[in-house]
Amino acid sequence: MKPDNLAISSRRAFLQTGALAAAGFFIVPRHVLGGKGFVAPSDKLNIAAVGCGGKADFNIKQAFNNGSDTIAALCDVDDRMATKYRAMFPKAPYFRDYRELFDKESRNFDAVIVTTPDHMHAPIAMAAMQLGKHVYVEKPLTHDIYEARMLTEAARKYRVVTQMGNQGSSGDATRQIETWIQDGVIGKVHTVYCWTNRPVWPQGVRSPKDRGETQPVPEGVDWDLWLGTAPVRDYHEAYMPFRWRGYWDFGTGALGDMGCHFVDVPFRALKLGYPTSVECSVGSVYADFFKEAFFDDVCPPSSAIHFTFPSDDRKVKEIKLSWFDGGIRPQLPEGLPYEKVFSDPSGGMLFIGTKGILSGELFGNNPRLYPEEKFSDKKLPEPKKPLVEGKTDGHQQQWVKACKQGYGAYTSSSFDESGPLTETVLMGNLATRSFLHREPRTGGGFNFPGRKKLFWDGQNMKITNFDQANAFVRRQYRGSYSL
């Protein structure tokens, strides 16, 4: 419901000070005044949801938490996606343009959930933080490396509570693996593999744009607002909803979609920073006999990406992390049971250390140690970090409760954590796009100068040995959109 200004003032005063308690007033418990389960308006977080369909359906539901908190405003460029929640929250004002929402309703909400295509995450989240609003942003945090760095810095500047929507970071398995790795259960880790079955949407195909196809914009869709920061193109149903993930202008491919789930676990456990280098190879598509097809508009059908990270351990000079998507999987070390390591069709992870091997599924679930006989009777350390109430399903409410406590309250995937993680994930896409970069060759055909190991200056966000790759660090926004 839309709160009045008095309720907002009361809530903020309640959250920021303990003055009433210090003054010695006798406070009648709220459950006495309102009955069992009653939550006072001053204890509710008022949330604006930008994006109402797809993953937003789960985000809104979990944040609302059966009424323990308030959905104060709704926004979506596609009225069809918003139908359910407009009916559920009829008093919440509805907008298509997030800028209009922020301009007209900013006094009436405290926090914003951003669940849009990747290319709009950063400008919406930045605008919200500049208003002093706490933000929850779906994964990947941003579309570009530069955007991730800017959001991380902005969260500190504006002192807001943040969370990225990689719910596995609130799971028990993530904390368990983090403790086992850091306590040396499998020795010093030198190699990590992560893989996924994604994409489960079209990639490596010719796009409607390249085919010159167009369709009428459906009623209720503001196509210009949906395009947002992206270059202008004609509408086609191939882009929305959800299938935008495979298009470079809007999405970040299989790696962007799932990397923040799988890579998150080793990123935390090994305390990885910026990679020093990245290299890759991608699946090829052929239009005819010995005629390779190049689809610049879309992500490739599969890829293998290899990161190198520095190590501060004398026994391990560097840490190698390899990512595989499109159904490609790593070769297993001798003796590992195929049916266990690859039991989750969504993907998995493998840590190879000097004293053993650890495997996990999506979010690190079902962690297993090998050789099994070595660890079967070994007492393993319990997770050191507190477990999250509700586990992965409690990810949104963890953020909501932290917002009520204020800046500095712990969240599993604050931008201090998820920003650098996202930068690393998107480095893989930079390598992929560099690999695909081609230049006409005299006499016909192409040269591919980006097909080599790329060296990364993380502090300055720059590839040092192939300048063309730096075009993929930061894109240019269309029109008046900005950070």
Coordinates of C-alpha atoms in Angstrom, one line a residue, residues 89-334:
F89 CA -1.6 -4.5 -5.2
P90 CA -4.3 -2.2 -6.7
K91 CA -3.3 0.7 -4.5
A92 CA 0.4 0.6 -5.7
P93 CA 0.8 3.2 -8.5
Y94 CA 2.0 1.7 -11.8
F95 CA 4.4 3.1 -14.3
R96 CA 6.1 2.0 -17.5
D97 CA 9.1 4.3 -17.2
Y98 CA 11.3 3.9 -14.0
R99 CA 12.3 7.5 -14.3
E100 CA 8.8 8.7 -13.9
L101 CA 8.3 6.3 -11.0
F102 CA 11.4 7.7 -9.2
D103 CA 10.4 11.3 -10.0
K104 CA 6.8 11.0 -8.7
E105 CA 7.0 8.4 -6.0
S106 CA 10.4 8.6 -4.4
R107 CA 9.1 9.8 -1.1
N108 CA 6.8 6.8 -0.8
F109 CA 9.3 3.9 -0.9
D110 CA 12.6 3.0 0.7
A111 CA 14.0 0.3 -1.5
V112 CA 13.9 -0.9 -5.1
I113 CA 14.0 -4.4 -6.7
V114 CA 15.4 -4.4 -10.2
T115 CA 14.4 -7.4 -12.3
T116 CA 14.8 -6.3 -15.9
P117 CA 16.9 -7.5 -18.9
D118 CA 20.6 -7.1 -18.1
H119 CA 21.2 -4.0 -20.2
M120 CA 19.0 -1.9 -17.9
H121 CA 20.2 -3.1 -14.5
A122 CA 22.9 -0.4 -14.0
P123 CA 21.1 2.8 -14.9
I124 CA 18.0 1.8 -12.8
A125 CA 20.0 0.7 -9.8
M126 CA 22.3 3.8 -10.0
A127 CA 19.3 6.2 -10.2
A128 CA 17.7 4.5 -7.2
M129 CA 20.9 4.7 -5.1
Q130 CA 21.3 8.3 -6.0
L131 CA 17.9 8.8 -4.3
G132 CA 19.2 7.0 -1.2
K133 CA 17.2 3.9 -1.9
H134 CA 18.4 0.4 -1.0
V135 CA 18.6 -1.9 -4.0
Y136 CA 18.2 -5.5 -4.9
V137 CA 19.4 -6.3 -8.5
E138 CA 19.0 -9.5 -10.4
K139 CA 22.1 -11.3 -11.6
P140 CA 24.3 -10.6 -13.3
L141 CA 24.6 -7.3 -11.5
T142 CA 25.3 -5.4 -14.8
H143 CA 25.8 -5.8 -18.5
D144 CA 29.3 -4.3 -18.6
I145 CA 32.4 -4.5 -16.5
Y146 CA 32.5 -0.7 -16.1
E147 CA 28.9 -0.6 -14.8
A148 CA 29.8 -3.2 -12.1
R149 CA 32.6 -1.1 -10.8
M150 CA 30.5 2.0 -10.8
L151 CA 27.6 0.4 -8.9
T152 CA 30.0 -1.1 -6.3
E153 CA 31.5 2.4 -5.7
A154 CA 28.1 4.0 -5.6
A155 CA 26.7 1.7 -2.9
R156 CA 29.5 2.9 -0.6
K157 CA 29.1 6.5 -1.6
Y158 CA 25.3 6.6 -1.0
R159 CA 25.5 4.2 2.0
V160 CA 22.7 1.9 0.9
V161 CA 22.0 -1.8 1.5
T162 CA 22.5 -3.9 -1.6
Q163 CA 22.0 -7.4 -2.8
M164 CA 22.5 -9.2 -6.1
G165 CA 20.0 -11.9 -7.0
N166 CA 22.3 -14.9 -6.9
Q167 CA 20.3 -16.7 -4.2
G168 CA 22.8 -19.5 -3.9
S169 CA 25.0 -17.1 -1.9
S170 CA 22.5 -17.4 0.9
G171 CA 22.5 -21.3 0.8
D172 CA 24.1 -23.5 3.4
A173 CA 26.3 -25.2 0.8
T174 CA 28.1 -22.0 -0.2
R175 CA 29.1 -21.5 3.4
Q176 CA 30.0 -25.1 3.9
I177 CA 32.3 -25.2 0.9
E178 CA 33.9 -21.8 1.8
T179 CA 34.8 -23.2 5.2
W180 CA 36.2 -26.5 3.9
I181 CA 38.3 -24.8 1.3
Q182 CA 39.7 -22.1 3.7
D183 CA 40.4 -24.7 6.4
G184 CA 42.5 -26.7 3.9
V185 CA 40.3 -29.8 3.9
I186 CA 41.5 -30.6 0.3
G187 CA 44.8 -28.8 0.7
K188 CA 45.8 -25.8 -1.5
V189 CA 43.4 -25.4 -4.4
H190 CA 45.1 -24.7 -7.8
T191 CA 42.4 -25.6 -10.3
V192 CA 38.6 -25.0 -10.5
Y193 CA 36.1 -26.1 -13.1
C194 CA 32.6 -24.7 -13.5
W195 CA 30.1 -25.8 -16.1
T196 CA 26.4 -25.3 -17.1
N197 CA 23.9 -26.8 -19.6
R198 CA 22.9 -23.2 -20.6
P199 CA 22.0 -21.7 -23.0
V200 CA 18.5 -23.2 -23.0
W201 CA 17.4 -20.3 -25.3
P202 CA 18.6 -19.7 -28.9
Q203 CA 22.3 -18.7 -29.3
G204 CA 24.6 -19.1 -32.2
V205 CA 21.7 -18.3 -34.6
R206 CA 20.9 -15.6 -37.1
S207 CA 18.8 -12.9 -35.4
P208 CA 15.7 -11.3 -36.8
K209 CA 17.7 -8.1 -37.1
D210 CA 20.2 -9.8 -39.4
R211 CA 17.4 -11.4 -41.3
G212 CA 15.6 -8.1 -41.7
E213 CA 12.5 -9.4 -40.0
T214 CA 10.1 -7.2 -38.0
Q215 CA 6.8 -7.6 -36.3
P216 CA 4.1 -5.2 -35.0
V217 CA 4.7 -4.2 -31.4
P218 CA 2.1 -5.9 -29.2
E219 CA -0.5 -3.8 -27.4
G220 CA 0.7 -2.9 -23.9
V221 CA 4.4 -3.0 -24.7
D222 CA 6.5 0.2 -24.8
W223 CA 9.2 -1.0 -27.2
D224 CA 11.3 2.1 -27.0
L225 CA 11.4 1.9 -23.2
W226 CA 12.2 -1.8 -23.4
L227 CA 15.2 -1.0 -25.7
G228 CA 16.3 1.5 -23.1
T229 CA 20.1 1.9 -23.3
A230 CA 20.4 -0.4 -26.3
P231 CA 20.6 0.7 -30.0
V232 CA 17.4 1.0 -31.9
R233 CA 16.1 -2.1 -33.7
D234 CA 12.6 -3.3 -34.8
Y235 CA 10.5 -5.3 -32.5
H236 CA 10.4 -9.1 -32.8
E237 CA 9.0 -11.7 -30.5
A238 CA 12.4 -13.5 -30.5
Y239 CA 13.7 -10.9 -28.1
M240 CA 11.0 -10.9 -25.3
P241 CA 10.3 -12.2 -22.8
F242 CA 13.4 -14.0 -21.5
R243 CA 15.0 -14.9 -24.9
W244 CA 16.9 -11.6 -24.9
R245 CA 19.6 -13.3 -22.9
G246 CA 21.3 -14.5 -26.0
Y247 CA 21.6 -11.1 -27.7
W248 CA 24.7 -9.0 -26.9
D249 CA 22.7 -5.7 -26.9
F250 CA 20.5 -6.9 -24.1
G251 CA 21.9 -10.0 -22.3
T252 CA 25.1 -11.6 -21.3
G253 CA 24.6 -15.1 -22.6
A254 CA 25.0 -18.4 -20.7
L255 CA 28.0 -17.1 -18.7
G256 CA 26.2 -14.0 -17.5
D257 CA 23.1 -16.0 -16.7
M258 CA 24.7 -18.8 -14.7
G259 CA 28.2 -17.6 -13.9
C260 CA 27.1 -15.6 -11.0
H261 CA 25.6 -18.8 -9.5
F262 CA 28.5 -21.2 -10.2
V263 CA 31.6 -19.0 -10.1
D264 CA 30.3 -17.3 -6.9
V265 CA 31.3 -20.3 -4.8
P266 CA 35.0 -20.5 -5.7
F267 CA 35.2 -16.7 -5.9
R268 CA 34.2 -16.6 -2.2
A269 CA 36.0 -19.7 -1.0
L270 CA 39.3 -18.8 -2.6
K271 CA 38.9 -15.0 -2.0
L272 CA 39.7 -14.4 -5.7
G273 CA 40.4 -10.9 -6.9
Y274 CA 40.8 -9.6 -10.4
P275 CA 42.1 -12.2 -12.9
T276 CA 45.4 -11.5 -14.5
S277 CA 44.5 -13.1 -17.8
V278 CA 41.7 -14.8 -19.7
E279 CA 41.5 -16.8 -22.9
C280 CA 38.8 -18.8 -24.6
S281 CA 37.4 -20.8 -27.5
V282 CA 33.8 -20.9 -28.7
G283 CA 31.6 -23.2 -30.7
S284 CA 31.5 -22.5 -34.4
V285 CA 28.4 -22.5 -36.7
Y286 CA 28.6 -23.3 -40.4
A287 CA 26.1 -22.0 -43.0
D288 CA 27.4 -24.4 -45.7
F289 CA 30.3 -26.6 -46.5
F290 CA 33.5 -24.9 -45.2
K291 CA 31.5 -21.7 -44.9
E292 CA 31.6 -20.4 -41.4
A293 CA 28.6 -18.3 -40.3
F294 CA 29.3 -15.2 -38.2
F295 CA 26.4 -13.9 -36.1
D296 CA 27.6 -10.7 -34.5
D297 CA 24.2 -10.0 -32.9
V298 CA 24.1 -13.1 -30.7
C299 CA 26.2 -15.0 -28.3
P300 CA 27.9 -18.2 -29.5
P301 CA 26.3 -21.7 -28.9
S302 CA 29.0 -22.8 -26.5
S303 CA 32.3 -21.6 -25.0
A304 CA 35.2 -22.6 -22.9
I305 CA 36.8 -19.8 -20.9
H306 CA 40.0 -20.0 -18.8
F307 CA 40.9 -17.4 -16.1
T308 CA 44.2 -17.1 -14.3
F309 CA 44.2 -15.5 -10.8
P310 CA 47.2 -14.6 -8.7
S311 CA 47.9 -16.7 -5.6
D312 CA 49.5 -15.5 -2.4
D313 CA 50.5 -19.0 -1.4
R314 CA 54.0 -20.2 -2.1
K315 CA 52.9 -23.7 -2.9
V316 CA 50.4 -22.5 -5.5
K317 CA 51.8 -19.9 -7.9
E318 CA 48.5 -19.2 -9.6
I319 CA 44.9 -20.4 -9.6
K320 CA 43.2 -21.6 -12.8
L321 CA 39.5 -21.3 -13.2
S322 CA 37.8 -22.7 -16.3
W323 CA 34.2 -22.2 -17.4
F324 CA 32.3 -24.4 -19.8
D325 CA 28.8 -23.8 -21.2
G326 CA 26.6 -25.1 -24.0
G327 CA 26.9 -28.6 -22.8
I328 CA 30.7 -28.7 -22.7
R329 CA 32.1 -30.3 -19.6
P330 CA 35.7 -30.7 -18.2
Q331 CA 37.6 -33.9 -18.3
L332 CA 37.4 -35.6 -14.8
P333 CA 40.6 -36.5 -12.9
E334 CA 41.2 -40.2 -12.7

